Amino acid sequence: MSNRNIVVIGASLGGVQALRELVGHLPGDLPAAVFIVQHVSPSSPTMLPSILATRSDLPVRSALNGEPIGTGHVYIAPSDHHLVMDEHHVRLARSPKENGARPSIDTLFRAAAAYHRSAVIGVVLTGQLHDGAAGMVAIKRCGGIAIAQDPSDAQYPSMPLEAIRLDDIDHVLPLDLIAGAINRLTREEAPPSPPVPPDVMMEAKIAESGSFTIDRQHQLGAPTAYSCPECGGPLWQVPGEPRRFRCHTGHAFTASNLLSQQSDEVERSLWGAIRALHERAKLLMDQAGAVTSQNRRRADALREQSEQAAEQAAVLQDLIATAVKMDDGPAVDEKSP
């Protein structure tokens, strides 16, 4: 039997500092490959490899598609690419976003679980929303080990909190103890692996290839009345926990991330309507000014319409303010009803 030789780590807000500390305490003879997804802007190259390299005794670099997985190496997901893997090679994919993110933590964790099963150690660090929770469930279903940063120790506790709430986490640790736990666990023999659940492998393949034919959409789960905020296609509810949705194009969301995406879409639509109403009010007022003095009734009607448009824009702005307050409310329960 081999040791636990695949370590996958996910972080979001507050993650750069947390990763500097964690990676900086991993030993130079670590008998495992380390894969890291830190949520980054898709529009600019990530500086994380150079930041971590200054603190690490292990070689750190941005992952390259097709390179062999090397023991004792740290691979960082590049901007706007999912970091995944097969049995022997690193893979990069520009497949559909998951939870609105590319790279996605869930996507990395699921690929590791599908291809390396009980040899995997998953780690969820600081971050908002819930990326990583579904991937951690996949790791556990495939026989791997789950570690979450202690939420009281995390700068942003939402991600570790959700992983702890939804899964049988093996270790909940403050940041300064996680590297030591990884070092110890990677030197242990991995137990026999259970079979890979078909849904875990199917979703890993979607991320790897970026394709999922529409005639197989029934395999995603039960159809819903919701539409994908990324592409507009219908969403299917994926069985199991956390409560998740995926479209046949491949976009995927937890319930909370779907609500967040819908809120963004509603706000964009409202601001578009406000802009149009402001322009309408201005055009109506200009038209009123252009009407000859002999047609005062027409000018008054145009001014009244202009005022109505301005009032409607103000109502929509109040709606946006209300929506923001609602978004600050309690978290959505990701467990299926």
Short mmCIF file of C-alpha atoms in Angstrom, two decimals:
data_model
loop_
_atom_site.label_atom_id
_atom_site.label_comp_id
_atom_site.label_asym_id
_atom_site.label_seq_id
_atom_site.Cartn_x
_atom_site.Cartn_y
_atom_site.Cartn_z
CA MET A 1 0.00 0.00 0.00
CA SER A 2 1.10 3.58 -0.65
CA ASN A 3 1.08 6.48 1.77
CA ARG A 4 -1.35 9.38 1.75
CA ASN A 5 0.53 11.18 -0.98
CA ILE A 6 -1.95 13.73 -2.38
CA VAL A 7 -2.70 16.90 -0.38
CA VAL A 8 -5.32 19.31 -1.72
CA ILE A 9 -5.83 22.71 -0.09
CA GLY A 10 -8.51 25.32 -0.75
CA ALA A 11 -8.68 28.93 0.43
CA SER A 12 -10.45 32.14 -0.46
CA LEU A 13 -10.60 35.47 1.38
CA GLY A 14 -7.74 35.69 3.84
CA GLY A 15 -6.11 32.72 2.16
CA VAL A 16 -2.83 34.20 1.00
CA GLN A 17 -1.57 34.84 4.53
CA ALA A 18 -2.92 31.51 5.74
CA LEU A 19 -1.21 29.66 2.89
CA ARG A 20 2.09 31.44 3.54
CA GLU A 21 2.04 30.16 7.10
CA LEU A 22 0.89 26.64 6.26
CA VAL A 23 3.21 26.02 3.30
CA GLY A 24 6.06 27.67 5.17
CA HIS A 25 5.85 24.96 7.85
CA LEU A 26 5.73 21.95 5.53
CA PRO A 27 9.04 20.02 5.62
CA GLY A 28 11.28 19.80 2.57
CA ASP A 29 11.04 15.98 2.59
CA LEU A 30 7.24 15.84 2.55
CA PRO A 31 6.35 12.52 0.83
CA ALA A 32 3.35 13.95 -1.02
CA ALA A 33 2.34 16.30 -3.80
CA VAL A 34 0.47 19.44 -2.70
CA PHE A 35 -2.21 21.10 -4.84
CA ILE A 36 -3.57 24.54 -3.95
CA VAL A 37 -6.59 26.50 -5.16
CA GLN A 38 -6.77 30.09 -3.94
CA HIS A 39 -9.63 32.11 -5.40
CA VAL A 40 -8.05 34.77 -7.61
CA SER A 41 -9.14 37.30 -10.20
CA PRO A 42 -9.54 35.69 -13.64
CA SER A 43 -8.18 38.78 -15.39
CA SER A 44 -4.62 38.83 -14.05
CA PRO A 45 -1.91 36.23 -13.37
CA THR A 46 -1.72 35.00 -9.80
CA MET A 47 1.36 35.99 -7.81
CA LEU A 48 0.79 33.20 -5.29
CA PRO A 49 3.60 30.88 -6.54
CA SER A 50 6.25 33.56 -6.03
CA ILE A 51 4.74 34.58 -2.68
CA LEU A 52 4.77 31.03 -1.33
CA ALA A 53 8.14 30.11 -2.84
CA THR A 54 9.87 32.62 -0.58
CA ARG A 55 8.57 30.78 2.50
CA SER A 56 8.65 27.15 1.39
CA ASP A 57 11.26 24.40 1.63
CA LEU A 58 9.37 22.66 -1.19
CA PRO A 59 9.50 23.73 -4.84
CA VAL A 60 6.42 25.85 -5.62
CA ARG A 61 5.16 26.73 -9.08
CA SER A 62 2.11 27.43 -11.15
CA ALA A 63 0.76 24.12 -12.41
CA LEU A 64 1.37 23.08 -16.03
CA ASN A 65 -1.09 20.99 -17.97
CA GLY A 66 0.12 17.42 -18.51
CA GLU A 67 3.14 17.50 -16.23
CA PRO A 68 3.73 14.39 -14.10
CA ILE A 69 2.65 14.60 -10.47
CA GLY A 70 5.85 14.94 -8.47
CA THR A 71 6.25 14.00 -4.81
CA GLY A 72 7.44 16.96 -2.75
CA HIS A 73 6.13 19.59 -5.17
CA VAL A 74 3.53 22.32 -4.60
CA TYR A 75 1.23 23.07 -7.55
CA ILE A 76 -0.77 26.31 -7.67
CA ALA A 77 -3.89 26.75 -9.79
CA PRO A 78 -3.29 29.48 -12.39
CA SER A 79 -5.82 32.24 -12.95
CA ASP A 80 -9.03 31.30 -14.78
CA HIS A 81 -8.18 27.56 -14.94
CA HIS A 82 -9.46 24.66 -12.90
CA LEU A 83 -6.66 22.62 -11.36
CA VAL A 84 -7.48 18.90 -11.60
CA MET A 85 -5.55 15.67 -12.06
CA ASP A 86 -5.70 12.07 -13.20
CA GLU A 87 -3.77 9.10 -11.79
CA HIS A 88 -0.36 10.37 -12.83
CA HIS A 89 -0.60 13.86 -14.34
CA VAL A 90 -1.57 17.41 -13.46
CA ARG A 91 -4.43 18.73 -15.59
CA LEU A 92 -5.66 22.27 -16.24
CA ALA A 93 -9.08 22.95 -17.68
CA ARG A 94 -11.12 25.98 -18.70
CA SER A 95 -14.30 23.99 -18.11
CA PRO A 96 -17.44 25.67 -16.71
CA LYS A 97 -17.19 27.58 -13.45
CA GLU A 98 -18.29 26.01 -10.20
CA ASN A 99 -19.79 28.25 -7.52
CA GLY A 100 -18.98 31.13 -9.85
CA ALA A 101 -15.26 30.39 -9.55
CA ARG A 102 -12.51 29.14 -11.84
CA PRO A 103 -10.36 27.76 -10.29
CA SER A 104 -12.80 26.05 -7.95
CA ILE A 105 -11.89 24.26 -4.73
CA ASP A 106 -14.70 21.72 -5.13
CA THR A 107 -13.43 20.85 -8.62
CA LEU A 108 -9.89 20.15 -7.35
CA PHE A 109 -11.09 18.14 -4.35
CA ARG A 110 -13.46 16.03 -6.47
CA ALA A 111 -10.78 15.18 -9.04
CA ALA A 112 -8.35 14.16 -6.30
CA ALA A 113 -11.03 11.99 -4.68
CA ALA A 114 -11.99 10.32 -7.96
CA TYR A 115 -8.46 9.37 -8.99
CA HIS A 116 -6.56 8.97 -5.69
CA ARG A 117 -9.29 7.98 -3.21
CA SER A 118 -7.88 7.09 0.24
CA ALA A 119 -4.48 8.61 -0.58
CA VAL A 120 -6.02 12.13 -0.41
CA ILE A 121 -5.83 14.65 2.42
CA GLY A 122 -8.21 17.60 1.93
CA VAL A 123 -7.76 20.92 3.73
CA VAL A 124 -10.27 23.80 3.84
CA LEU A 125 -8.96 27.15 5.04
CA THR A 126 -10.40 30.64 5.48
CA GLY A 127 -12.95 31.96 2.99
CA GLN A 128 -16.48 33.18 2.42
CA LEU A 129 -19.44 31.19 1.08
CA HIS A 130 -19.11 27.43 0.73
CA ASP A 131 -16.66 26.37 -1.98
CA GLY A 132 -14.83 23.27 -0.76
CA ALA A 133 -17.65 21.69 1.27
CA ALA A 134 -19.01 19.51 -1.55
CA GLY A 135 -15.48 18.54 -2.58
CA MET A 136 -14.66 17.54 0.98
CA VAL A 137 -17.74 15.28 1.04
CA ALA A 138 -16.39 13.61 -2.13
CA ILE A 139 -12.99 13.11 -0.49
CA LYS A 140 -14.59 11.42 2.50
CA ARG A 141 -16.83 9.22 0.31
CA CYS A 142 -13.69 7.99 -1.46
CA GLY A 143 -11.82 7.16 1.75
CA GLY A 144 -9.71 10.30 2.18
CA ILE A 145 -8.90 12.44 5.22
CA ALA A 146 -10.60 15.81 5.89
CA ILE A 147 -9.01 18.74 7.74
CA ALA A 148 -10.72 22.09 8.40
CA GLN A 149 -9.18 25.19 9.87
CA ASP A 150 -10.74 25.98 13.23
CA PRO A 151 -13.39 28.61 12.36
CA SER A 152 -12.46 30.64 15.45
CA ASP A 153 -8.92 30.81 14.04
CA ALA A 154 -9.95 31.71 10.45
CA GLN A 155 -10.06 35.29 9.22
CA TYR A 156 -13.23 34.40 7.29
CA PRO A 157 -14.86 31.30 8.86
CA SER A 158 -17.68 30.53 6.37
CA MET A 159 -15.82 27.90 4.30
CA PRO A 160 -14.46 25.82 7.20
CA LEU A 161 -17.77 26.18 9.07
CA GLU A 162 -19.70 24.74 6.13
CA ALA A 163 -17.26 21.87 5.65
CA ILE A 164 -17.54 21.01 9.34
CA ARG A 165 -21.34 21.27 9.32
CA LEU A 166 -21.85 19.03 6.32
CA ASP A 167 -19.17 16.43 6.69
CA ASP A 168 -17.48 14.06 9.11
CA ILE A 169 -14.31 16.16 9.41
CA ASP A 170 -11.40 14.18 10.84
CA HIS A 171 -9.44 17.14 12.23
CA VAL A 172 -10.49 20.70 13.12
CA LEU A 173 -7.24 22.54 13.84
CA PRO A 174 -5.85 26.04 14.23
CA LEU A 175 -3.69 27.10 11.34
CA ASP A 176 -0.40 26.63 13.17
CA LEU A 177 -1.10 22.91 13.71
CA ILE A 178 -2.27 21.98 10.22
CA ALA A 179 1.20 21.61 8.63
CA GLY A 180 2.25 19.22 11.39
CA ALA A 181 -0.89 17.14 10.89
CA ILE A 182 -0.27 16.97 7.13
CA ASN A 183 3.34 15.91 7.70
CA ARG A 184 2.24 13.12 10.07
CA LEU A 185 -0.64 11.88 7.92
CA THR A 186 1.42 11.74 4.72
CA ARG A 187 3.81 9.32 6.40
CA GLU A 188 1.00 6.91 7.22
CA GLU A 189 -0.07 4.07 4.99
CA ALA A 190 -3.33 4.79 3.19
CA PRO A 191 -6.10 2.28 3.95
CA PRO A 192 -7.80 0.27 1.18
CA SER A 193 -9.91 2.54 -1.01
CA PRO A 194 -13.65 2.09 -1.46
CA PRO A 195 -15.09 2.11 -5.00
CA VAL A 196 -15.43 5.58 -6.50
CA PRO A 197 -19.12 6.62 -6.49
CA PRO A 198 -20.29 7.04 -10.11
CA ASP A 199 -21.52 10.59 -9.50
CA VAL A 200 -18.13 11.68 -8.15
CA MET A 201 -16.35 10.33 -11.22
CA MET A 202 -18.97 11.81 -13.56
CA GLU A 203 -18.53 15.30 -12.11
CA ALA A 204 -14.75 14.93 -12.14
CA LYS A 205 -14.96 14.08 -15.85
CA ILE A 206 -17.15 17.14 -16.51
CA ALA A 207 -14.48 19.38 -15.00
CA GLU A 208 -11.66 17.60 -16.79
CA SER A 209 -13.17 17.61 -20.28
CA GLY A 210 -15.50 20.60 -20.05
CA SER A 211 -18.23 18.68 -21.86
CA PHE A 212 -21.46 16.99 -20.86
CA THR A 213 -23.88 16.11 -23.62
CA ILE A 214 -27.49 17.23 -23.25
CA ASP A 215 -28.79 13.69 -23.78
CA ARG A 216 -27.11 12.66 -20.50
CA GLN A 217 -28.56 15.49 -18.44
CA HIS A 218 -30.91 13.12 -16.60
CA GLN A 219 -27.81 11.66 -14.93
CA LEU A 220 -27.26 14.95 -13.10
CA GLY A 221 -30.28 14.44 -10.86
CA ALA A 222 -33.81 15.80 -10.67
CA PRO A 223 -34.86 18.74 -12.91
CA THR A 224 -35.80 21.99 -11.15
CA ALA A 225 -37.62 25.18 -12.07
CA TYR A 226 -34.38 27.19 -11.73
CA SER A 227 -32.14 28.47 -14.49
CA CYS A 228 -28.37 28.72 -14.53
CA PRO A 229 -27.22 32.30 -13.80
CA GLU A 230 -24.11 31.72 -15.92
CA CYS A 231 -25.69 30.45 -19.17
CA GLY A 232 -29.45 30.53 -18.67
CA GLY A 233 -29.91 26.77 -19.12
CA PRO A 234 -32.09 24.62 -16.84
CA LEU A 235 -30.63 23.38 -13.56
CA TRP A 236 -30.78 19.87 -12.13
CA GLN A 237 -30.48 19.21 -8.40
CA VAL A 238 -27.53 16.91 -7.73
CA PRO A 239 -28.32 14.16 -5.18
CA GLY A 240 -26.62 14.21 -1.80
CA GLU A 241 -25.19 16.88 0.45
CA PRO A 242 -24.64 19.77 0.31
CA ARG A 243 -27.68 20.85 -1.71
CA ARG A 244 -26.25 21.54 -5.17
CA PHE A 245 -27.36 22.28 -8.70
CA ARG A 246 -25.72 21.76 -12.09
CA CYS A 247 -26.73 22.60 -15.66
CA HIS A 248 -25.99 20.38 -18.67
CA THR A 249 -23.34 22.88 -19.77
CA GLY A 250 -21.44 22.05 -16.57
CA HIS A 251 -21.88 25.11 -14.33
CA ALA A 252 -22.46 24.07 -10.72
CA PHE A 253 -23.62 25.82 -7.55
CA THR A 254 -24.41 25.11 -3.93
CA ALA A 255 -27.77 26.55 -2.83
CA SER A 256 -26.08 29.51 -1.15
CA ASN A 257 -23.85 30.22 -4.12
CA LEU A 258 -26.86 30.01 -6.43
CA LEU A 259 -28.69 32.55 -4.26
CA SER A 260 -25.64 34.81 -4.32
CA GLN A 261 -25.41 34.57 -8.11
CA GLN A 262 -29.14 35.26 -8.43
CA SER A 263 -28.78 38.32 -6.17
CA ASP A 264 -25.99 39.63 -8.40
CA GLU A 265 -28.13 39.01 -11.49
CA VAL A 266 -31.14 40.80 -9.94
CA GLU A 267 -28.96 43.75 -8.94
CA ARG A 268 -27.47 44.02 -12.44
CA SER A 269 -30.98 43.98 -13.91
CA LEU A 270 -32.23 46.61 -11.46
CA TRP A 271 -29.32 48.94 -12.16
CA GLY A 272 -29.94 48.51 -15.88
CA ALA A 273 -33.58 49.44 -15.35
CA ILE A 274 -32.58 52.46 -13.23
CA ARG A 275 -30.23 53.65 -15.97
CA ALA A 276 -32.98 53.28 -18.57
CA LEU A 277 -35.49 55.17 -16.39
CA HIS A 278 -33.03 58.02 -15.78
CA GLU A 279 -32.42 58.29 -19.51
CA ARG A 280 -36.17 58.20 -20.16
CA ALA A 281 -36.78 60.95 -17.60
CA LYS A 282 -34.10 63.12 -19.21
CA LEU A 283 -35.39 62.52 -22.74
CA LEU A 284 -38.99 63.29 -21.72
CA MET A 285 -37.90 66.54 -20.06
CA ASP A 286 -35.92 67.48 -23.16
CA GLN A 287 -38.98 66.74 -25.30
CA ALA A 288 -41.12 68.91 -23.04
CA GLY A 289 -38.69 71.78 -23.47
CA ALA A 290 -38.79 71.38 -27.24
CA VAL A 291 -42.60 71.57 -27.43
CA THR A 292 -43.85 74.97 -28.63
CA SER A 293 -45.55 77.27 -26.15
CA GLN A 294 -48.82 76.84 -28.05
CA ASN A 295 -48.91 73.16 -26.95
CA ARG A 296 -48.58 73.66 -23.17
CA ARG A 297 -50.81 70.67 -22.40
CA ARG A 298 -48.46 68.37 -24.31
CA ALA A 299 -45.42 69.83 -22.52
CA ASP A 300 -47.06 69.35 -19.10
CA ALA A 301 -47.86 65.72 -19.94
CA LEU A 302 -44.27 65.05 -20.94
CA ARG A 303 -42.97 66.64 -17.71
CA GLU A 304 -45.36 64.50 -15.69
CA GLN A 305 -44.11 61.35 -17.44
CA SER A 306 -40.53 62.46 -16.76
CA GLU A 307 -41.27 62.83 -13.05
CA GLN A 308 -42.93 59.41 -12.98
CA ALA A 309 -39.86 57.81 -14.56
CA ALA A 310 -37.60 59.48 -11.97
CA GLU A 311 -39.87 58.26 -9.15
CA GLN A 312 -39.79 54.71 -10.54
CA ALA A 313 -35.98 54.83 -10.61
CA ALA A 314 -35.98 55.91 -6.95
CA VAL A 315 -38.25 52.98 -6.04
CA LEU A 316 -35.86 50.55 -7.74
CA GLN A 317 -32.90 52.04 -5.86
CA ASP A 318 -34.80 51.43 -2.61
CA LEU A 319 -35.34 47.81 -3.73
CA ILE A 320 -31.58 47.37 -4.22
CA ALA A 321 -30.93 48.72 -0.72
CA THR A 322 -33.50 46.27 0.67
CA ALA A 323 -31.95 43.38 -1.24
CA VAL A 324 -28.50 44.18 0.22
CA LYS A 325 -29.94 44.06 3.75
CA MET A 326 -31.58 40.70 2.98
CA ASP A 327 -28.25 39.31 1.74
CA ASP A 328 -26.77 40.14 5.15
CA GLY A 329 -29.29 37.81 6.82
CA PRO A 330 -28.82 34.23 8.06
CA ALA A 331 -27.12 31.63 5.87
CA VAL A 332 -29.17 29.25 3.76
CA ASP A 333 -29.40 25.64 4.92
CA GLU A 334 -27.56 23.62 2.26
CA LYS A 335 -29.15 20.36 3.36
CA SER A 336 -31.73 18.94 1.03
CA PRO A 337 -35.34 19.19 2.23
#
